Amino acid sequence: MADNARAKKLADLIREVVAEKLQRGIKDPRLGTHVTITDTRVTGDLREATVFYTVYGDDEERASAAAGLESAKGILRSAVGSAAGTKFTPTLTFVADALPETAKTIEDLLDKARASDAAVREASSGAKYAGEADPYRKPEDEDEDEEGTTA
Protein backbone atom coordinates (compact mmCIF):
# COMPACT_ATOMS: atom_id res chain seq x y z
CA MET A 1 0.00 0.00 0.00
CA ALA A 2 1.25 3.41 -0.91
CA ASP A 3 0.73 6.36 1.35
CA ASN A 4 -1.92 8.96 0.58
CA ALA A 5 0.61 11.64 -0.30
CA ARG A 6 2.13 9.48 -3.03
CA ALA A 7 -1.30 8.60 -4.42
CA LYS A 8 -2.24 12.30 -4.44
CA LYS A 9 0.95 13.26 -6.24
CA LEU A 10 0.41 10.53 -8.82
CA ALA A 11 -3.22 11.62 -9.30
CA ASP A 12 -2.11 15.21 -9.90
CA LEU A 13 0.55 14.04 -12.37
CA ILE A 14 -1.98 11.89 -14.24
CA ARG A 15 -4.41 14.82 -14.47
CA GLU A 16 -1.73 17.11 -15.88
CA VAL A 17 -0.35 14.56 -18.34
CA VAL A 18 -3.77 13.53 -19.64
CA ALA A 19 -4.89 17.16 -20.03
CA GLU A 20 -1.69 18.10 -21.83
CA LYS A 21 -1.84 15.06 -24.10
CA LEU A 22 -5.50 15.73 -24.95
CA GLN A 23 -4.72 19.33 -25.78
CA ARG A 24 -1.58 18.79 -27.86
CA GLY A 25 -0.85 15.14 -28.55
CA ILE A 26 -4.07 13.53 -29.76
CA LYS A 27 -5.48 14.54 -33.12
CA ASP A 28 -8.92 13.00 -32.61
CA PRO A 29 -11.56 15.56 -33.67
CA ARG A 30 -14.04 14.08 -31.16
CA LEU A 31 -11.91 15.32 -28.27
CA GLY A 32 -10.92 18.79 -29.49
CA THR A 33 -11.22 21.61 -26.98
CA HIS A 34 -14.55 20.43 -25.58
CA VAL A 35 -13.08 18.04 -23.00
CA THR A 36 -11.88 19.32 -19.64
CA ILE A 37 -10.20 17.09 -17.06
CA THR A 38 -11.70 18.04 -13.69
CA ASP A 39 -10.28 15.51 -11.22
CA THR A 40 -8.26 12.33 -10.93
CA ARG A 41 -8.31 9.71 -8.19
CA VAL A 42 -5.88 6.85 -7.71
CA THR A 43 -6.48 3.73 -5.63
CA GLY A 44 -4.30 3.05 -2.62
CA ASP A 45 -2.24 0.41 -4.43
CA LEU A 46 -1.60 2.83 -7.35
CA ARG A 47 -2.96 0.29 -9.86
CA GLU A 48 -6.10 2.06 -11.04
CA ALA A 49 -6.82 5.69 -11.80
CA THR A 50 -10.19 7.28 -12.38
CA VAL A 51 -10.14 10.40 -14.53
CA PHE A 52 -13.17 12.67 -14.28
CA TYR A 53 -13.95 14.90 -17.24
CA THR A 54 -16.60 17.30 -18.47
CA VAL A 55 -17.68 18.01 -22.02
CA TYR A 56 -19.16 21.33 -23.00
CA GLY A 57 -21.84 20.64 -25.54
CA ASP A 58 -24.92 18.56 -26.13
CA ASP A 59 -25.48 14.85 -25.53
CA GLU A 60 -24.13 13.89 -28.95
CA GLU A 61 -20.82 15.66 -28.26
CA ARG A 62 -20.62 13.99 -24.83
CA ALA A 63 -21.10 10.56 -26.38
CA SER A 64 -18.52 11.19 -29.09
CA ALA A 65 -16.02 12.53 -26.52
CA ALA A 66 -16.54 9.39 -24.38
CA ALA A 67 -15.84 7.21 -27.42
CA GLY A 68 -12.78 9.30 -28.27
CA LEU A 69 -11.37 8.98 -24.75
CA GLU A 70 -11.99 5.23 -24.78
CA SER A 71 -10.11 4.89 -28.08
CA ALA A 72 -7.21 7.06 -26.84
CA LYS A 73 -6.90 5.22 -23.53
CA GLY A 74 -3.77 3.28 -24.57
CA ILE A 75 -1.92 6.36 -25.81
CA LEU A 76 -2.82 8.27 -22.66
CA ARG A 77 -1.75 5.39 -20.41
CA SER A 78 1.64 5.13 -22.13
CA ALA A 79 2.13 8.90 -21.75
CA VAL A 80 1.29 8.61 -18.05
CA GLY A 81 3.71 5.68 -17.69
CA SER A 82 6.60 7.55 -19.27
CA ALA A 83 5.94 10.65 -17.16
CA ALA A 84 5.35 8.84 -13.86
CA GLY A 85 8.31 6.49 -13.91
CA THR A 86 6.57 4.03 -11.59
CA LYS A 87 6.96 0.27 -11.63
CA PHE A 88 3.37 -0.23 -12.71
CA THR A 89 1.40 2.23 -14.81
CA PRO A 90 -2.14 2.56 -13.50
CA THR A 91 -5.04 1.63 -15.74
CA LEU A 92 -7.15 4.60 -16.69
CA THR A 93 -10.92 4.75 -16.38
CA PHE A 94 -12.74 7.79 -17.74
CA VAL A 95 -15.91 8.92 -15.95
CA ALA A 96 -18.08 11.84 -17.00
CA ASP A 97 -18.19 14.30 -14.11
CA ALA A 98 -21.70 15.09 -12.89
CA LEU A 99 -20.65 18.44 -11.46
CA PRO A 100 -22.24 20.68 -14.15
CA GLU A 101 -25.59 18.87 -13.94
CA THR A 102 -25.52 18.99 -10.15
CA ALA A 103 -24.70 22.70 -10.19
CA LYS A 104 -27.58 23.35 -12.61
CA THR A 105 -29.97 21.41 -10.36
CA ILE A 106 -28.87 23.42 -7.32
CA GLU A 107 -29.26 26.70 -9.26
CA ASP A 108 -32.78 25.69 -10.31
CA LEU A 109 -33.72 24.88 -6.71
CA LEU A 110 -32.30 28.19 -5.49
CA ASP A 111 -34.28 30.07 -8.15
CA LYS A 112 -37.44 28.26 -7.06
CA ALA A 113 -36.75 29.17 -3.40
CA ARG A 114 -36.16 32.83 -4.34
CA ALA A 115 -39.46 32.91 -6.24
CA SER A 116 -41.27 31.35 -3.27
CA ASP A 117 -39.70 33.87 -0.88
CA ALA A 118 -40.74 36.72 -3.16
CA ALA A 119 -44.32 35.41 -3.27
CA VAL A 120 -44.46 35.19 0.55
CA ARG A 121 -42.95 38.69 0.86
CA GLU A 122 -45.54 40.03 -1.60
CA ALA A 123 -48.42 38.35 0.23
CA SER A 124 -47.30 39.63 3.62
CA SER A 125 -46.54 43.20 2.56
CA GLY A 126 -49.96 44.62 3.57
CA ALA A 127 -50.70 42.14 6.36
CA LYS A 128 -51.55 43.21 9.90
CA TYR A 129 -51.26 41.36 13.18
CA ALA A 130 -54.25 39.18 14.10
CA GLY A 131 -54.37 40.53 17.63
CA GLU A 132 -52.43 43.29 19.25
CA ALA A 133 -49.06 44.30 17.92
CA ASP A 134 -47.41 42.84 21.03
CA PRO A 135 -49.43 39.87 22.34
CA TYR A 136 -47.16 39.16 25.32
CA ARG A 137 -48.04 40.27 28.84
CA LYS A 138 -45.71 42.67 30.53
CA PRO A 139 -44.98 42.99 34.26
CA GLU A 140 -47.03 46.23 34.64
CA ASP A 141 -50.01 44.46 33.04
CA GLU A 142 -49.88 41.78 35.74
CA ASP A 143 -49.90 44.44 38.50
CA GLU A 144 -53.02 46.05 37.05
CA ASP A 145 -54.76 42.66 36.78
CA GLU A 146 -54.00 41.82 40.42
CA GLU A 147 -55.34 45.19 41.60
CA GLY A 148 -58.50 44.76 39.55
CA THR A 149 -59.29 41.31 41.01
CA THR A 150 -58.87 42.31 44.68
CA ALA A 151 -61.13 45.35 44.50
PDB file of C-alpha atoms in Angstrom:
ATOM      1  CA  MET A   1       0.000   0.000   0.000  1.00  0.00           C
ATOM      2  CA  ALA A   2       1.255   3.412  -0.910  1.00  0.00           C
ATOM      3  CA  ASP A   3       0.726   6.359   1.354  1.00  0.00           C
ATOM      4  CA  ASN A   4      -1.920   8.960   0.585  1.00  0.00           C
ATOM      5  CA  ALA A   5       0.606  11.641  -0.299  1.00  0.00           C
ATOM      6  CA  ARG A   6       2.126   9.481  -3.026  1.00  0.00           C
ATOM      7  CA  ALA A   7      -1.303   8.599  -4.418  1.00  0.00           C
ATOM      8  CA  LYS A   8      -2.244  12.304  -4.436  1.00  0.00           C
ATOM      9  CA  LYS A   9       0.954  13.258  -6.245  1.00  0.00           C
ATOM     10  CA  LEU A  10       0.408  10.527  -8.818  1.00  0.00           C
ATOM     11  CA  ALA A  11      -3.219  11.624  -9.302  1.00  0.00           C
ATOM     12  CA  ASP A  12      -2.107  15.215  -9.902  1.00  0.00           C
ATOM     13  CA  LEU A  13       0.545  14.041 -12.367  1.00  0.00           C
ATOM     14  CA  ILE A  14      -1.984  11.895 -14.243  1.00  0.00           C
ATOM     15  CA  ARG A  15      -4.414  14.823 -14.467  1.00  0.00           C
ATOM     16  CA  GLU A  16      -1.731  17.113 -15.883  1.00  0.00           C
ATOM     17  CA  VAL A  17      -0.348  14.560 -18.341  1.00  0.00           C
ATOM     18  CA  VAL A  18      -3.768  13.528 -19.644  1.00  0.00           C
ATOM     19  CA  ALA A  19      -4.889  17.157 -20.031  1.00  0.00           C
ATOM     20  CA  GLU A  20      -1.688  18.101 -21.831  1.00  0.00           C
ATOM     21  CA  LYS A  21      -1.844  15.057 -24.097  1.00  0.00           C
ATOM     22  CA  LEU A  22      -5.503  15.729 -24.949  1.00  0.00           C
ATOM     23  CA  GLN A  23      -4.717  19.328 -25.785  1.00  0.00           C
ATOM     24  CA  ARG A  24      -1.575  18.788 -27.856  1.00  0.00           C
ATOM     25  CA  GLY A  25      -0.852  15.136 -28.550  1.00  0.00           C
ATOM     26  CA  ILE A  26      -4.065  13.528 -29.758  1.00  0.00           C
ATOM     27  CA  LYS A  27      -5.482  14.537 -33.123  1.00  0.00           C
ATOM     28  CA  ASP A  28      -8.916  12.995 -32.607  1.00  0.00           C
ATOM     29  CA  PRO A  29     -11.564  15.557 -33.670  1.00  0.00           C
ATOM     30  CA  ARG A  30     -14.037  14.078 -31.164  1.00  0.00           C
ATOM     31  CA  LEU A  31     -11.908  15.316 -28.274  1.00  0.00           C
ATOM     32  CA  GLY A  32     -10.923  18.794 -29.491  1.00  0.00           C
ATOM     33  CA  THR A  33     -11.215  21.609 -26.980  1.00  0.00           C
ATOM     34  CA  HIS A  34     -14.550  20.435 -25.584  1.00  0.00           C
ATOM     35  CA  VAL A  35     -13.076  18.036 -23.005  1.00  0.00           C
ATOM     36  CA  THR A  36     -11.882  19.325 -19.643  1.00  0.00           C
ATOM     37  CA  ILE A  37     -10.205  17.090 -17.062  1.00  0.00           C
ATOM     38  CA  THR A  38     -11.696  18.042 -13.686  1.00  0.00           C
ATOM     39  CA  ASP A  39     -10.282  15.509 -11.223  1.00  0.00           C
ATOM     40  CA  THR A  40      -8.260  12.325 -10.932  1.00  0.00           C
ATOM     41  CA  ARG A  41      -8.308   9.714  -8.189  1.00  0.00           C
ATOM     42  CA  VAL A  42      -5.881   6.848  -7.706  1.00  0.00           C
ATOM     43  CA  THR A  43      -6.484   3.726  -5.627  1.00  0.00           C
ATOM     44  CA  GLY A  44      -4.295   3.054  -2.619  1.00  0.00           C
ATOM     45  CA  ASP A  45      -2.240   0.405  -4.425  1.00  0.00           C
ATOM     46  CA  LEU A  46      -1.597   2.825  -7.346  1.00  0.00           C
ATOM     47  CA  ARG A  47      -2.957   0.293  -9.862  1.00  0.00           C
ATOM     48  CA  GLU A  48      -6.104   2.058 -11.042  1.00  0.00           C
ATOM     49  CA  ALA A  49      -6.822   5.686 -11.797  1.00  0.00           C
ATOM     50  CA  THR A  50     -10.193   7.276 -12.382  1.00  0.00           C
ATOM     51  CA  VAL A  51     -10.136  10.396 -14.533  1.00  0.00           C
ATOM     52  CA  PHE A  52     -13.172  12.669 -14.284  1.00  0.00           C
ATOM     53  CA  TYR A  53     -13.946  14.898 -17.241  1.00  0.00           C
ATOM     54  CA  THR A  54     -16.603  17.304 -18.471  1.00  0.00           C
ATOM     55  CA  VAL A  55     -17.675  18.010 -22.017  1.00  0.00           C
ATOM     56  CA  TYR A  56     -19.157  21.332 -23.004  1.00  0.00           C
ATOM     57  CA  GLY A  57     -21.839  20.641 -25.544  1.00  0.00           C
ATOM     58  CA  ASP A  58     -24.920  18.564 -26.131  1.00  0.00           C
ATOM     59  CA  ASP A  59     -25.481  14.851 -25.529  1.00  0.00           C
ATOM     60  CA  GLU A  60     -24.126  13.892 -28.948  1.00  0.00           C
ATOM     61  CA  GLU A  61     -20.823  15.661 -28.255  1.00  0.00           C
ATOM     62  CA  ARG A  62     -20.620  13.992 -24.830  1.00  0.00           C
ATOM     63  CA  ALA A  63     -21.101  10.562 -26.377  1.00  0.00           C
ATOM     64  CA  SER A  64     -18.517  11.189 -29.093  1.00  0.00           C
ATOM     65  CA  ALA A  65     -16.020  12.526 -26.518  1.00  0.00           C
ATOM     66  CA  ALA A  66     -16.535   9.395 -24.379  1.00  0.00           C
ATOM     67  CA  ALA A  67     -15.844   7.215 -27.424  1.00  0.00           C
ATOM     68  CA  GLY A  68     -12.777   9.304 -28.274  1.00  0.00           C
ATOM     69  CA  LEU A  69     -11.374   8.980 -24.746  1.00  0.00           C
ATOM     70  CA  GLU A  70     -11.990   5.235 -24.785  1.00  0.00           C
ATOM     71  CA  SER A  71     -10.113   4.888 -28.085  1.00  0.00           C
ATOM     72  CA  ALA A  72      -7.213   7.064 -26.842  1.00  0.00           C
ATOM     73  CA  LYS A  73      -6.903   5.224 -23.528  1.00  0.00           C
ATOM     74  CA  GLY A  74      -3.769   3.277 -24.571  1.00  0.00           C
ATOM     75  CA  ILE A  75      -1.924   6.358 -25.806  1.00  0.00           C
ATOM     76  CA  LEU A  76      -2.822   8.265 -22.659  1.00  0.00           C
ATOM     77  CA  ARG A  77      -1.749   5.391 -20.410  1.00  0.00           C
ATOM     78  CA  SER A  78       1.640   5.128 -22.133  1.00  0.00           C
ATOM     79  CA  ALA A  79       2.126   8.896 -21.750  1.00  0.00           C
ATOM     80  CA  VAL A  80       1.293   8.609 -18.049  1.00  0.00           C
ATOM     81  CA  GLY A  81       3.715   5.675 -17.688  1.00  0.00           C
ATOM     82  CA  SER A  82       6.602   7.552 -19.272  1.00  0.00           C
ATOM     83  CA  ALA A  83       5.940  10.648 -17.161  1.00  0.00           C
ATOM     84  CA  ALA A  84       5.350   8.845 -13.862  1.00  0.00           C
ATOM     85  CA  GLY A  85       8.305   6.489 -13.913  1.00  0.00           C
ATOM     86  CA  THR A  86       6.571   4.030 -11.588  1.00  0.00           C
ATOM     87  CA  LYS A  87       6.962   0.270 -11.630  1.00  0.00           C
ATOM     88  CA  PHE A  88       3.369  -0.231 -12.710  1.00  0.00           C
ATOM     89  CA  THR A  89       1.403   2.235 -14.812  1.00  0.00           C
ATOM     90  CA  PRO A  90      -2.140   2.562 -13.505  1.00  0.00           C
ATOM     91  CA  THR A  91      -5.045   1.629 -15.738  1.00  0.00           C
ATOM     92  CA  LEU A  92      -7.155   4.604 -16.692  1.00  0.00           C
ATOM     93  CA  THR A  93     -10.925   4.746 -16.377  1.00  0.00           C
ATOM     94  CA  PHE A  94     -12.738   7.786 -17.735  1.00  0.00           C
ATOM     95  CA  VAL A  95     -15.913   8.919 -15.953  1.00  0.00           C
ATOM     96  CA  ALA A  96     -18.081  11.837 -16.999  1.00  0.00           C
ATOM     97  CA  ASP A  97     -18.185  14.298 -14.114  1.00  0.00           C
ATOM     98  CA  ALA A  98     -21.697  15.087 -12.887  1.00  0.00           C
ATOM     99  CA  LEU A  99     -20.655  18.443 -11.464  1.00  0.00           C
ATOM    100  CA  PRO A 100     -22.243  20.681 -14.148  1.00  0.00           C
ATOM    101  CA  GLU A 101     -25.585  18.866 -13.944  1.00  0.00           C
ATOM    102  CA  THR A 102     -25.520  18.989 -10.146  1.00  0.00           C
ATOM    103  CA  ALA A 103     -24.701  22.702 -10.193  1.00  0.00           C
ATOM    104  CA  LYS A 104     -27.581  23.351 -12.612  1.00  0.00           C
ATOM    105  CA  THR A 105     -29.974  21.412 -10.363  1.00  0.00           C
ATOM    106  CA  ILE A 106     -28.867  23.422  -7.325  1.00  0.00           C
ATOM    107  CA  GLU A 107     -29.260  26.701  -9.257  1.00  0.00           C
ATOM    108  CA  ASP A 108     -32.783  25.691 -10.311  1.00  0.00           C
ATOM    109  CA  LEU A 109     -33.717  24.881  -6.712  1.00  0.00           C
ATOM    110  CA  LEU A 110     -32.300  28.191  -5.487  1.00  0.00           C
ATOM    111  CA  ASP A 111     -34.283  30.070  -8.153  1.00  0.00           C
ATOM    112  CA  LYS A 112     -37.442  28.258  -7.059  1.00  0.00           C
ATOM    113  CA  ALA A 113     -36.747  29.175  -3.400  1.00  0.00           C
ATOM    114  CA  ARG A 114     -36.159  32.832  -4.342  1.00  0.00           C
ATOM    115  CA  ALA A 115     -39.459  32.915  -6.239  1.00  0.00           C
ATOM    116  CA  SER A 116     -41.269  31.352  -3.271  1.00  0.00           C
ATOM    117  CA  ASP A 117     -39.696  33.867  -0.876  1.00  0.00           C
ATOM    118  CA  ALA A 118     -40.737  36.724  -3.159  1.00  0.00           C
ATOM    119  CA  ALA A 119     -44.317  35.408  -3.266  1.00  0.00           C
ATOM    120  CA  VAL A 120     -44.456  35.195   0.552  1.00  0.00           C
ATOM    121  CA  ARG A 121     -42.955  38.686   0.856  1.00  0.00           C
ATOM    122  CA  GLU A 122     -45.539  40.032  -1.601  1.00  0.00           C
ATOM    123  CA  ALA A 123     -48.420  38.348   0.228  1.00  0.00           C
ATOM    124  CA  SER A 124     -47.297  39.632   3.623  1.00  0.00           C
ATOM    125  CA  SER A 125     -46.541  43.204   2.562  1.00  0.00           C
ATOM    126  CA  GLY A 126     -49.958  44.615   3.569  1.00  0.00           C
ATOM    127  CA  ALA A 127     -50.699  42.136   6.360  1.00  0.00           C
ATOM    128  CA  LYS A 128     -51.548  43.206   9.899  1.00  0.00           C
ATOM    129  CA  TYR A 129     -51.263  41.357  13.177  1.00  0.00           C
ATOM    130  CA  ALA A 130     -54.253  39.179  14.097  1.00  0.00           C
ATOM    131  CA  GLY A 131     -54.370  40.529  17.628  1.00  0.00           C
ATOM    132  CA  GLU A 132     -52.428  43.290  19.251  1.00  0.00           C
ATOM    133  CA  ALA A 133     -49.061  44.303  17.916  1.00  0.00           C
ATOM    134  CA  ASP A 134     -47.408  42.837  21.026  1.00  0.00           C
ATOM    135  CA  PRO A 135     -49.427  39.869  22.341  1.00  0.00           C
ATOM    136  CA  TYR A 136     -47.165  39.159  25.320  1.00  0.00           C
ATOM    137  CA  ARG A 137     -48.039  40.271  28.839  1.00  0.00           C
ATOM    138  CA  LYS A 138     -45.707  42.669  30.530  1.00  0.00           C
ATOM    139  CA  PRO A 139     -44.985  42.994  34.263  1.00  0.00           C
ATOM    140  CA  GLU A 140     -47.025  46.225  34.644  1.00  0.00           C
ATOM    141  CA  ASP A 141     -50.014  44.461  33.044  1.00  0.00           C
ATOM    142  CA  GLU A 142     -49.882  41.783  35.745  1.00  0.00           C
ATOM    143  CA  ASP A 143     -49.896  44.437  38.500  1.00  0.00           C
ATOM    144  CA  GLU A 144     -53.020  46.055  37.047  1.00  0.00           C
ATOM    145  CA  ASP A 145     -54.755  42.658  36.775  1.00  0.00           C
ATOM    146  CA  GLU A 146     -53.999  41.817  40.416  1.00  0.00           C
ATOM    147  CA  GLU A 147     -55.342  45.193  41.598  1.00  0.00           C
ATOM    148  CA  GLY A 148     -58.495  44.763  39.547  1.00  0.00           C
ATOM    149  CA  THR A 149     -59.294  41.311  41.006  1.00  0.00           C
ATOM    150  CA  THR A 150     -58.873  42.306  44.680  1.00  0.00           C
ATOM    151  CA  ALA A 151     -61.131  45.346  44.503  1.00  0.00           C
TER     152      ALA A 151
END
